[in-house]
XYZ file of C-alpha atoms in Angstrom:
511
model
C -247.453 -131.824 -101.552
C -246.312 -128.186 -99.786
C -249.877 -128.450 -97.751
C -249.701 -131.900 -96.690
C -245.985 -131.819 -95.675
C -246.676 -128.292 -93.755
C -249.744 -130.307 -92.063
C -247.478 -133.060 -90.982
C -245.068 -130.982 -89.282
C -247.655 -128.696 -86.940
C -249.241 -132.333 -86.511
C -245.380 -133.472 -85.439
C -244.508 -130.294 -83.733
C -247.569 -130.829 -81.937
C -246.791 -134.247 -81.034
C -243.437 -133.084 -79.624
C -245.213 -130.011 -77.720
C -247.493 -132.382 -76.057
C -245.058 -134.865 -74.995
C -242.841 -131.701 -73.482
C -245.750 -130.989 -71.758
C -246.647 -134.432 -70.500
C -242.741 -134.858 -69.624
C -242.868 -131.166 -67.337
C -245.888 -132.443 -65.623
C -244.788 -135.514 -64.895
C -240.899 -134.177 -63.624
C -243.335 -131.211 -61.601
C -245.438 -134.551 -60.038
C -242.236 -136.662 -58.880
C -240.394 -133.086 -57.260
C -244.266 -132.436 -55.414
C -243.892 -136.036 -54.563
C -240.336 -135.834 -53.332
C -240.968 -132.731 -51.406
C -244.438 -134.549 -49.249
C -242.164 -137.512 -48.387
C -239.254 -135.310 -46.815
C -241.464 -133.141 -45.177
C -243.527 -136.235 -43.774
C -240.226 -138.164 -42.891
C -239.630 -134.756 -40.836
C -242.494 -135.023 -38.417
C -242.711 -138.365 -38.014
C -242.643 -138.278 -34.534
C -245.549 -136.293 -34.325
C -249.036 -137.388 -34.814
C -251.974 -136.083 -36.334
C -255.630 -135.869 -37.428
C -256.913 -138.419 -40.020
C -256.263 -136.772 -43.597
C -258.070 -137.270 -46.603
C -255.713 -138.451 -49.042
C -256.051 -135.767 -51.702
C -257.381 -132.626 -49.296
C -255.225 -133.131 -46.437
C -257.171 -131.401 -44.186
C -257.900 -128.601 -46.100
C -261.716 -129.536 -46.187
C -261.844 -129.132 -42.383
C -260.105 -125.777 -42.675
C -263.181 -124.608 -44.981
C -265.784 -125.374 -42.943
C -267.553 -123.253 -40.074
C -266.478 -123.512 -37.357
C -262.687 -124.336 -38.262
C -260.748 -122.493 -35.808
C -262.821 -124.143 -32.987
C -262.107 -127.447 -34.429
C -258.569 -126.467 -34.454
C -258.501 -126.126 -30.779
C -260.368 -129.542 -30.290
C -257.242 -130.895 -32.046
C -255.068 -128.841 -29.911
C -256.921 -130.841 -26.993
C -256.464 -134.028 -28.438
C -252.366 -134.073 -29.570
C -250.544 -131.486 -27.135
C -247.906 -129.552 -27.949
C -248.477 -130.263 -31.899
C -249.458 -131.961 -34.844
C -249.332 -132.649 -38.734
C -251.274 -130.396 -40.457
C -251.636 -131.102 -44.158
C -252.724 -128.797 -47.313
C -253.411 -130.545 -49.857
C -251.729 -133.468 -50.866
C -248.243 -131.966 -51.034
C -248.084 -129.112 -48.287
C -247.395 -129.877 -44.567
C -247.082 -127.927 -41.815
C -246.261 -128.883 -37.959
C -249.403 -126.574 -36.373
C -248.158 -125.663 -32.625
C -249.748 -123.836 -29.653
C -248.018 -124.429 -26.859
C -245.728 -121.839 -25.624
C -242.558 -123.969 -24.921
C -242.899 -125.017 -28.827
C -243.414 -121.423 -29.718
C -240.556 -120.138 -27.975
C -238.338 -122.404 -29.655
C -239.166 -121.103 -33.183
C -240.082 -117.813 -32.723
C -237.370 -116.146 -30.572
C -234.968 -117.236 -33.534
C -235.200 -115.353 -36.978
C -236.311 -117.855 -38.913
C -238.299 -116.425 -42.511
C -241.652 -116.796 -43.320
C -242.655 -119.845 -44.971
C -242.649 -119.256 -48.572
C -244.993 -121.932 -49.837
C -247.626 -119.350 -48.441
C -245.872 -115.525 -48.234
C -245.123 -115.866 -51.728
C -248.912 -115.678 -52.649
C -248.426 -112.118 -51.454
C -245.984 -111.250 -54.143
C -248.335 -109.875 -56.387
C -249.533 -107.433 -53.774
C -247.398 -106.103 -51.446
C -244.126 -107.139 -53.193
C -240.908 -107.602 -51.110
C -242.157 -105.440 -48.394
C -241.121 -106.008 -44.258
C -243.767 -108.659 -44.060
C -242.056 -111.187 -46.766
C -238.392 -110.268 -46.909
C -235.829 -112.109 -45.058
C -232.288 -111.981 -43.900
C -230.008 -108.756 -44.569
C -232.370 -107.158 -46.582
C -234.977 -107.649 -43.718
C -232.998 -106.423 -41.193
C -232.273 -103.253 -43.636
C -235.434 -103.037 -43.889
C -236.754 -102.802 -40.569
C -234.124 -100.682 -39.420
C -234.913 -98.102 -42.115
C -239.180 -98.245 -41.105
C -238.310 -97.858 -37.556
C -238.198 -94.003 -36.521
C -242.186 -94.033 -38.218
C -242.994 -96.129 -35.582
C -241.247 -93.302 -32.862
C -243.554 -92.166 -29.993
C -242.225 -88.433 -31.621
C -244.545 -89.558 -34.801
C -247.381 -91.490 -33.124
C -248.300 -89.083 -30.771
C -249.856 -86.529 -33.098
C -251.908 -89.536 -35.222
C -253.943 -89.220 -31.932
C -255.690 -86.671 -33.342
C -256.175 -88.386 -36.792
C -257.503 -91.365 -34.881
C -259.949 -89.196 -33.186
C -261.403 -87.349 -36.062
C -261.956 -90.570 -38.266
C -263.613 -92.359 -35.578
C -265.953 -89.124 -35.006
C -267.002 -89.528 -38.077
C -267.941 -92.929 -38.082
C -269.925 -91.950 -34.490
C -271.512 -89.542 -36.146
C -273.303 -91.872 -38.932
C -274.152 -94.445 -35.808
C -276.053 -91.918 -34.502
C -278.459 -92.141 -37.191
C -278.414 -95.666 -38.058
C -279.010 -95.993 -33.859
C -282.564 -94.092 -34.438
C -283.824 -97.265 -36.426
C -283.718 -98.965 -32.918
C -282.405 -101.827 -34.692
C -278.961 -104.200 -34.976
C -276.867 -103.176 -37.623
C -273.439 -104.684 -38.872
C -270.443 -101.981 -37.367
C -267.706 -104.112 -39.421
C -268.325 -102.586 -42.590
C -267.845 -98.922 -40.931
C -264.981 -100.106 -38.935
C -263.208 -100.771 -42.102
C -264.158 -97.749 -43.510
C -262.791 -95.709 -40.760
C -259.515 -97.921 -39.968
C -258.813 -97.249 -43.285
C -259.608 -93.346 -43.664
C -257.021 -93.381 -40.426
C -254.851 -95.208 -42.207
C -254.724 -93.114 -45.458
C -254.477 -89.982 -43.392
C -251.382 -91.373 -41.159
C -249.938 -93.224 -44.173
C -250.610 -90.551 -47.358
C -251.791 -87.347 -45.043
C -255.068 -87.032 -46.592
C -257.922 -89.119 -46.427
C -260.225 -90.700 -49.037
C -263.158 -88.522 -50.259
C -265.161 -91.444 -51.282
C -264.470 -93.475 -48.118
C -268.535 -92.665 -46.643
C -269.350 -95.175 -49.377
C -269.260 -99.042 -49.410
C -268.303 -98.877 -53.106
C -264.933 -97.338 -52.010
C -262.971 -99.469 -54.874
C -259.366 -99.349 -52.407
C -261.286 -100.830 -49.271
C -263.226 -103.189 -51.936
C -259.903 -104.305 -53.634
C -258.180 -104.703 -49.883
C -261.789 -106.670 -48.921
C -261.291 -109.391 -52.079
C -257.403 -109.676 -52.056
C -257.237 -110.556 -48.177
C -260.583 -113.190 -48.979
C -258.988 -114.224 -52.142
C -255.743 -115.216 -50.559
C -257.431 -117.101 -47.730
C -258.970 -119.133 -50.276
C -255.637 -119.791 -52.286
C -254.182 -121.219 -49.145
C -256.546 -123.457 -48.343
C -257.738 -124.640 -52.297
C -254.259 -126.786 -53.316
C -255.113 -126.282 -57.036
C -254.440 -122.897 -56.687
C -250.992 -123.437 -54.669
C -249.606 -123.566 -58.623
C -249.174 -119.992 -60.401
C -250.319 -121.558 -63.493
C -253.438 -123.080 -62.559
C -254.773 -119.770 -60.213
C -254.206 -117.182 -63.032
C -256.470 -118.861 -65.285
C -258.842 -119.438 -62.916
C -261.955 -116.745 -62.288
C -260.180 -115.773 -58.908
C -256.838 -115.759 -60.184
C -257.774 -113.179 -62.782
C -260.266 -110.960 -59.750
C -256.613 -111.083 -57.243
C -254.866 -109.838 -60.402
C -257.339 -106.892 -60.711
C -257.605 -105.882 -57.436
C -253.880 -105.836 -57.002
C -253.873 -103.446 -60.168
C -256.325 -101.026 -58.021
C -254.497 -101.176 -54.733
C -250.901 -100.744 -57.478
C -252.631 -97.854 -58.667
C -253.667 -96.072 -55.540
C -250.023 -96.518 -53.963
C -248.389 -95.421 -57.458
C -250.115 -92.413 -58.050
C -249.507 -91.201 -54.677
C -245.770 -91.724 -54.210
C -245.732 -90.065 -57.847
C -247.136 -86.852 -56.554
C -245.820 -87.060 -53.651
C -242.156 -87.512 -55.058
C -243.341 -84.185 -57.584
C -244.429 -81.980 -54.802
C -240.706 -81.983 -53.260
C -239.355 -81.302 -56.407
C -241.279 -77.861 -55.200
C -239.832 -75.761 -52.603
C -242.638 -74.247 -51.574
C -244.795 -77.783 -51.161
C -241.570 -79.423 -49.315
C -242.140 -76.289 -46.961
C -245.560 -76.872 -46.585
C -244.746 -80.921 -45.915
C -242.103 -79.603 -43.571
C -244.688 -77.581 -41.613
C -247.093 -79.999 -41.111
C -248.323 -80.745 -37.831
C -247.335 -84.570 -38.408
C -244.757 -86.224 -40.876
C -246.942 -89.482 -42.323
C -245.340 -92.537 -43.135
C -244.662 -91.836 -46.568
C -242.484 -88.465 -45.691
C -240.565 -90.471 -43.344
C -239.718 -93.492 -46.321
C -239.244 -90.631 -48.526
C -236.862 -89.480 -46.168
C -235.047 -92.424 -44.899
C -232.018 -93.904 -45.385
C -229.124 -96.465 -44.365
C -225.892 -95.310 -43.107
C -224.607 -95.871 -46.609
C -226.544 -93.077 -47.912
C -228.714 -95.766 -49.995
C -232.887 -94.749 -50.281
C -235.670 -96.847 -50.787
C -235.972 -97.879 -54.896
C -240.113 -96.442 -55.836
C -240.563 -100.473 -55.836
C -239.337 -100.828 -52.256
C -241.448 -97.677 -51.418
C -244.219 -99.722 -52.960
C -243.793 -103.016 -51.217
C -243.474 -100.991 -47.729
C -246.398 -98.846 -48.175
C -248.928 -101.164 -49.397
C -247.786 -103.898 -46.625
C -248.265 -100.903 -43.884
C -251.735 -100.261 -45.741
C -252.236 -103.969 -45.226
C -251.430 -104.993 -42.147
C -252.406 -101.670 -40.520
C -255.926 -101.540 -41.713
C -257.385 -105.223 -41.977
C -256.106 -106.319 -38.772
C -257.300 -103.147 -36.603
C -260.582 -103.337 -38.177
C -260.987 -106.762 -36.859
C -259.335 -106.153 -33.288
C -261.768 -103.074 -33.026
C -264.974 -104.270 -34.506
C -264.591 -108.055 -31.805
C -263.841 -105.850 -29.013
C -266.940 -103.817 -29.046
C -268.626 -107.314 -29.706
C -266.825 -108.670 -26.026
C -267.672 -105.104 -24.683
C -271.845 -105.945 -25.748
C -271.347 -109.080 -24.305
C -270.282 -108.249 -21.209
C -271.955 -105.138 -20.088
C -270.110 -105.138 -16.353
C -266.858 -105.143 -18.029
C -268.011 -102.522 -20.547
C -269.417 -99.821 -17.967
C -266.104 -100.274 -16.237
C -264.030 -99.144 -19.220
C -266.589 -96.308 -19.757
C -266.127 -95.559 -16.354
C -262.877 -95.175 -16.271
C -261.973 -93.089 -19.673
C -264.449 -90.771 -18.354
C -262.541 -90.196 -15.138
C -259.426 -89.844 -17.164
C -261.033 -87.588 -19.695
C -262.531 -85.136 -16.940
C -263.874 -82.289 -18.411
C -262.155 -82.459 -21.520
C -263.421 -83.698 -25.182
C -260.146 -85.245 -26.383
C -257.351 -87.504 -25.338
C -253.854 -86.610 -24.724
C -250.531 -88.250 -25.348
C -250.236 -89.098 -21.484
C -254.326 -90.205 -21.166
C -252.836 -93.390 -22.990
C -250.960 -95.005 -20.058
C -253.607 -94.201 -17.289
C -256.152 -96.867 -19.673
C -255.337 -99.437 -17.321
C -258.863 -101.547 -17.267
C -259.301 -100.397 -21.032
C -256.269 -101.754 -21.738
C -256.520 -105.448 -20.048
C -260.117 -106.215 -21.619
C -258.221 -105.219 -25.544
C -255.988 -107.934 -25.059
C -258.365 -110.185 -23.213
C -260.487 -109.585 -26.758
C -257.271 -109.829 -28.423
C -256.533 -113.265 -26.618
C -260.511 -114.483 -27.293
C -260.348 -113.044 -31.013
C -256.829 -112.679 -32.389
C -257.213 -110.493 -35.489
C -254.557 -113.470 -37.388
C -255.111 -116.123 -35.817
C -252.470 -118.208 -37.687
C -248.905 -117.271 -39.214
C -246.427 -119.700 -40.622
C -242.540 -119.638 -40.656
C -239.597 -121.851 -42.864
C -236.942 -123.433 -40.590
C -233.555 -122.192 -41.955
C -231.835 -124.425 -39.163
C -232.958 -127.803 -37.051
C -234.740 -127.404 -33.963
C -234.827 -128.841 -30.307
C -238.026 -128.898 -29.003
C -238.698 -129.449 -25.051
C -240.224 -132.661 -25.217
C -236.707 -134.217 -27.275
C -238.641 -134.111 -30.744
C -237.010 -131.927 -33.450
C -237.546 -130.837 -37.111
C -234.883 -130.480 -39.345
C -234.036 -127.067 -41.703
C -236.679 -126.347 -44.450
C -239.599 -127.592 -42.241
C -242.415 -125.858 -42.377
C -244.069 -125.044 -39.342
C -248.010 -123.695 -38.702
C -248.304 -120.790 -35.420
C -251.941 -121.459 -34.678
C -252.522 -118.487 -32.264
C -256.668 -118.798 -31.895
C -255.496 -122.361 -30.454
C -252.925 -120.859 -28.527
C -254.813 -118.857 -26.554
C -257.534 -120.880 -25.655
C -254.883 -123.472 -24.488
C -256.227 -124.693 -21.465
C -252.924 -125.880 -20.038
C -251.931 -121.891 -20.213
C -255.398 -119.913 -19.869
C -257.700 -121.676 -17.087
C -261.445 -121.682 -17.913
C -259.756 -120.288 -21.742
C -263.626 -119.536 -23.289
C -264.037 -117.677 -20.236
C -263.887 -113.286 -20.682
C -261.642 -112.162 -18.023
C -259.937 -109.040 -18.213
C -257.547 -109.601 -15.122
C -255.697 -112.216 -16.558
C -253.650 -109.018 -17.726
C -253.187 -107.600 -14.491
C -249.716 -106.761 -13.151
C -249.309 -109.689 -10.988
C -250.650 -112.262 -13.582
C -248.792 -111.279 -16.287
C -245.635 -111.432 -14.111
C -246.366 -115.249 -13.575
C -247.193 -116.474 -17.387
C -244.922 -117.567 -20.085
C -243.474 -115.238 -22.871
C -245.048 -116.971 -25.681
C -248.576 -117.657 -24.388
C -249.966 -114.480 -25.977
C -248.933 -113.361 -29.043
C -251.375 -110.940 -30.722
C -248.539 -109.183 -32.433
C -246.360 -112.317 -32.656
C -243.034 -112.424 -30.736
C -239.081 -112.154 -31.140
C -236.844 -110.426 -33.607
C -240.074 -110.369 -36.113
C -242.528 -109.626 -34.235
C -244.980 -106.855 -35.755
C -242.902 -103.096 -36.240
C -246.713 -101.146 -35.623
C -248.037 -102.778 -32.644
C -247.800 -99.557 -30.747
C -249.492 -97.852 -33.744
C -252.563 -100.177 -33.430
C -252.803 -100.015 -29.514
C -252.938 -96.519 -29.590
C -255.583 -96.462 -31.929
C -257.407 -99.411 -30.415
C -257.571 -97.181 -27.366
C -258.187 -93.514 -28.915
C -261.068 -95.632 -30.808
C -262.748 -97.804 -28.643
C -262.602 -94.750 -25.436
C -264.733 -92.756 -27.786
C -267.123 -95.233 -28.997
C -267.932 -96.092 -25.465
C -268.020 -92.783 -24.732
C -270.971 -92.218 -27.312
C -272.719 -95.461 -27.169
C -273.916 -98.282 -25.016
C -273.619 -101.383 -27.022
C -275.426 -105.192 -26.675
C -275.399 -108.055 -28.754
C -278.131 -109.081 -31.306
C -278.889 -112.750 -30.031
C -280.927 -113.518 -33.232
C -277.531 -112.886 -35.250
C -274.614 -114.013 -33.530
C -271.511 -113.443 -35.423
C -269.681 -116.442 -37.394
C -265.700 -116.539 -37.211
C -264.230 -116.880 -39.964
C -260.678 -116.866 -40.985
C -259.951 -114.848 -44.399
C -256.029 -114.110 -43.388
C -257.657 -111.530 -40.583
C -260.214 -112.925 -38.310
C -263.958 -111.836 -39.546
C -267.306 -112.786 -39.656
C -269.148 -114.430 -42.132
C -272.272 -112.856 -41.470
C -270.801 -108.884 -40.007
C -271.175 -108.037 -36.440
C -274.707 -107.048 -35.579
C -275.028 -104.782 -32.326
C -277.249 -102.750 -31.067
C -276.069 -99.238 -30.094
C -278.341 -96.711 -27.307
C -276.924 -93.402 -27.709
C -275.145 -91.648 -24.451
C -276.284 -88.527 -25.273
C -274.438 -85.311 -26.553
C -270.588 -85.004 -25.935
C -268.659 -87.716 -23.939
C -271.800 -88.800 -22.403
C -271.084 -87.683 -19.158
């Protein structure tokens, strides 16, 4: 009797486990449910593109070509539409400046329904946190972003990206294209580790680097969560084959980042190291969060310090990679515009091998074709923010509080209503007097308002310390049997890399 009796209560007990189950899934289903039909009922004064009824239009958002059919919507519903992830996950996607204005020179947080994917990588770091913890936050990170501590990464910039000349020298001997993303990424990141830790990778010359391969998968990984609404659950994703990969590579990037701050931490235990530190030629960003704190004496917990430097690592290495690697793409395509930048860095330069502090403000041409290739190719080309209040829009609609709303910046700046003949490269849109003329919010590389992005003066400089000595060493033109395919993995990249071919400028500055 004992067997059968134990038999009928797992059979029971599984019975009731079951029906738990059943009774979770189905309470989960009707709050999803609940949750589409208010934020529905909130934009139902804006219009849309047909959805499928379980993707959304998630499908379209997969396919080449995505971003361009973005701004063919854009075209056909101005100011906005629905934009739908998956059955339960809307967004209202904007790109006109008016609209922008009106969300983004408020505060509001980022939406959470897509930030909180980056939990398990960069933590509660600048780029997630909201409110007073934010604004603690960002008022603690911002003396690493002084011109006192940027100025000497000039010459960290400059001796990563000589490097990376260097090998493109020989690969420029085959007298064929090769792909100059990979090395981008390579040296973005070297920069990166040396501004960030003070020392740079040893292993970094290789592809097999496992920090840039773990920062490579978790940025593709979490493109692909977004846009695959299975995954939106926690549950689902970890048991999935990507889930578990994301989880891994976050333990690699944890790892780097830990073991780091822990020696860090040990060597100013040591007098003699925190003299050393002290006597650097440059403070790096982990000194300064070391360093920092708020007027109440209060420091950065080691998971803070975690959060911050692995979101700087982030955001400060992906994103440059990309701006770099589709400039010199615009530079091949347009050789005029190219010589004229060469031109002009070499005047600046003189008889000199290195830039100075000053050399940065006299890159006036330089300067206006980045952020034309900035407008043509934002490096993230969509961001997405949670109203925490209603909002007036210029046209009379509104959205309530807890909307979610979609910054589509690719479609922003190939607006047509803002940027005349938008596919068009034209550097002087971004001279003095045009600039003077154009709305606030009609170019927003490095987004806009109270959040906009802390380093954007970090990646200019580099953008120009880096792309003045690559045209310095190199003539560059396109390969037009592999033209490159956008593609949006968080950061804007190419499926297939971006094949150029380089002619060598001879020894030096090529002067």
């Amino acid at each position: 009797m004992g067997p059968v009796l134990f038999s009928l209560s797992l059979s029971r007990l599984g019975l009731w486990a079951s029906g738990l189950i059943l009774a979770l899934g189905f309470l989960k289903l009707i709050c999803l449910l609940v949750r589409r039909q208010s934020l529905a009922r909130a934009m139902d004064s804006f219009t849309g593109p047909p959805t499928h009824w379980l993707f959304g239009h998630a499908l379209e958002m997969q396919q080449t070509g995505s971003l361009d059919k973005m701004v063919s919507w854009a075209h056909q519903f101005p100011y906005a539409h629905q934009l739908w992830i998956g059955p339960f996950l809307g967004f209202l996607n904007i790109y006109e400046p008016d609209y922008v204005k009106a969300v983004y020179s408020r505060g509001d947080p980022k939406a959470a329904d897509v930030y909180d994917f980056f939990l398990p990588w960069i933590g509660n770091g600048l780029l997630v946190l909201h409110g007073p913890k934010w604004f603690q936050h960002r008022k603690l990170l911002t003396p690493a972003f002084h011109y006192d501590v940027l100025k000497p990464y000039m010459a960290v910039f400059a001796s990563s990206t000589r490097v990376m000349l260097d090998k493109w020298e020989e690969k420029a001997r085959e007298d064929k294209s090769f792909d100059i993303f990979c090395d981008v990424g390579h040296m973005a990141l070297d920069s990166l580790m040396k501004c960030t830790f003070g020392k740079g990778d040893g292993g970094l010359g290789h592809r097999e680097s496992s920090y840039y391969q773990a920062v490579f998968s978790l940025t593709l990984l979490m493109q692909q969560r977004l846009q695959e609404f299975l995954y939106h659950n926690d549950f689902v994703y970890w048991l999935t084959p990507h889930g578990r990969r994301f989880l891994r590579a976050c333990q690699v990037a944890h790892d780097h980042t830990d073991q780091v701050i822990k020696k860090r931490k040990a060597a100013l235990q040591d007098e003699k190291e925190q003299e050393k530190i002290q006597n650097r030629r440059h403070l790096d960003f982990l000194d300064i969060l070391l360093g920092t704190r708020d007027e109440n004496e209060i420091k950065l917990s080691d998971a803070e310090l975690r959060a911050e430097v692995d979101t700087f690592m982030f955001e400060g290495h992906d994103t440059t990679t990309s701006a770099i690697s589709w400039f010199l793409y615009c530079m091949a395509l347009y050789p005029e515009h190219q010589d004229h930048c060469r031109e002009e860095v070499r005047e600046i330069l003189g008889d000199r091998d290195s830039f100075q502090w000053d050399d940065l403000s006299k890159m006036t041409y330089l300067t206006m074709c980045i952020k034309e290739s900035f407008r043509l190719y934002p490096p993230v080309p969509q961001v997405y923010r949670q109203l925490s209040k209603p909002v007036d829009f210029v046209d009379g609609r509104s959205l309530p509080a807890g909307s979610l709303i979609s910054l589509h910046i690719y479609a922003l700046h190939r607006n047509n209503s803002v940027w005349p003949n938008p596919e068009v490269f034209d550097p002087l849109r971004f001279s003095s007097e045009n600039v003077s003329g154009r709305h606030p919010f009609a170019f927003m590389p490095f987004s806009a308002g109270p959040r906009n992005c802390i380093g954007q003066q970090f990646a200019m400089n580099e953008m120009k310390v880096v792309t003045g000595l690559c045209l310095l060493r190199f003539e560059f033109a396109p390969d037009p049997s592999r033209p490159p395919i956008k593609s949006l993995q968080l950061i804007l990249k190419s499926k297939n890399g971006i094949h150029l071919h380089l002619k060598p400028l001879g020894p030096g500055s090529g002067k």
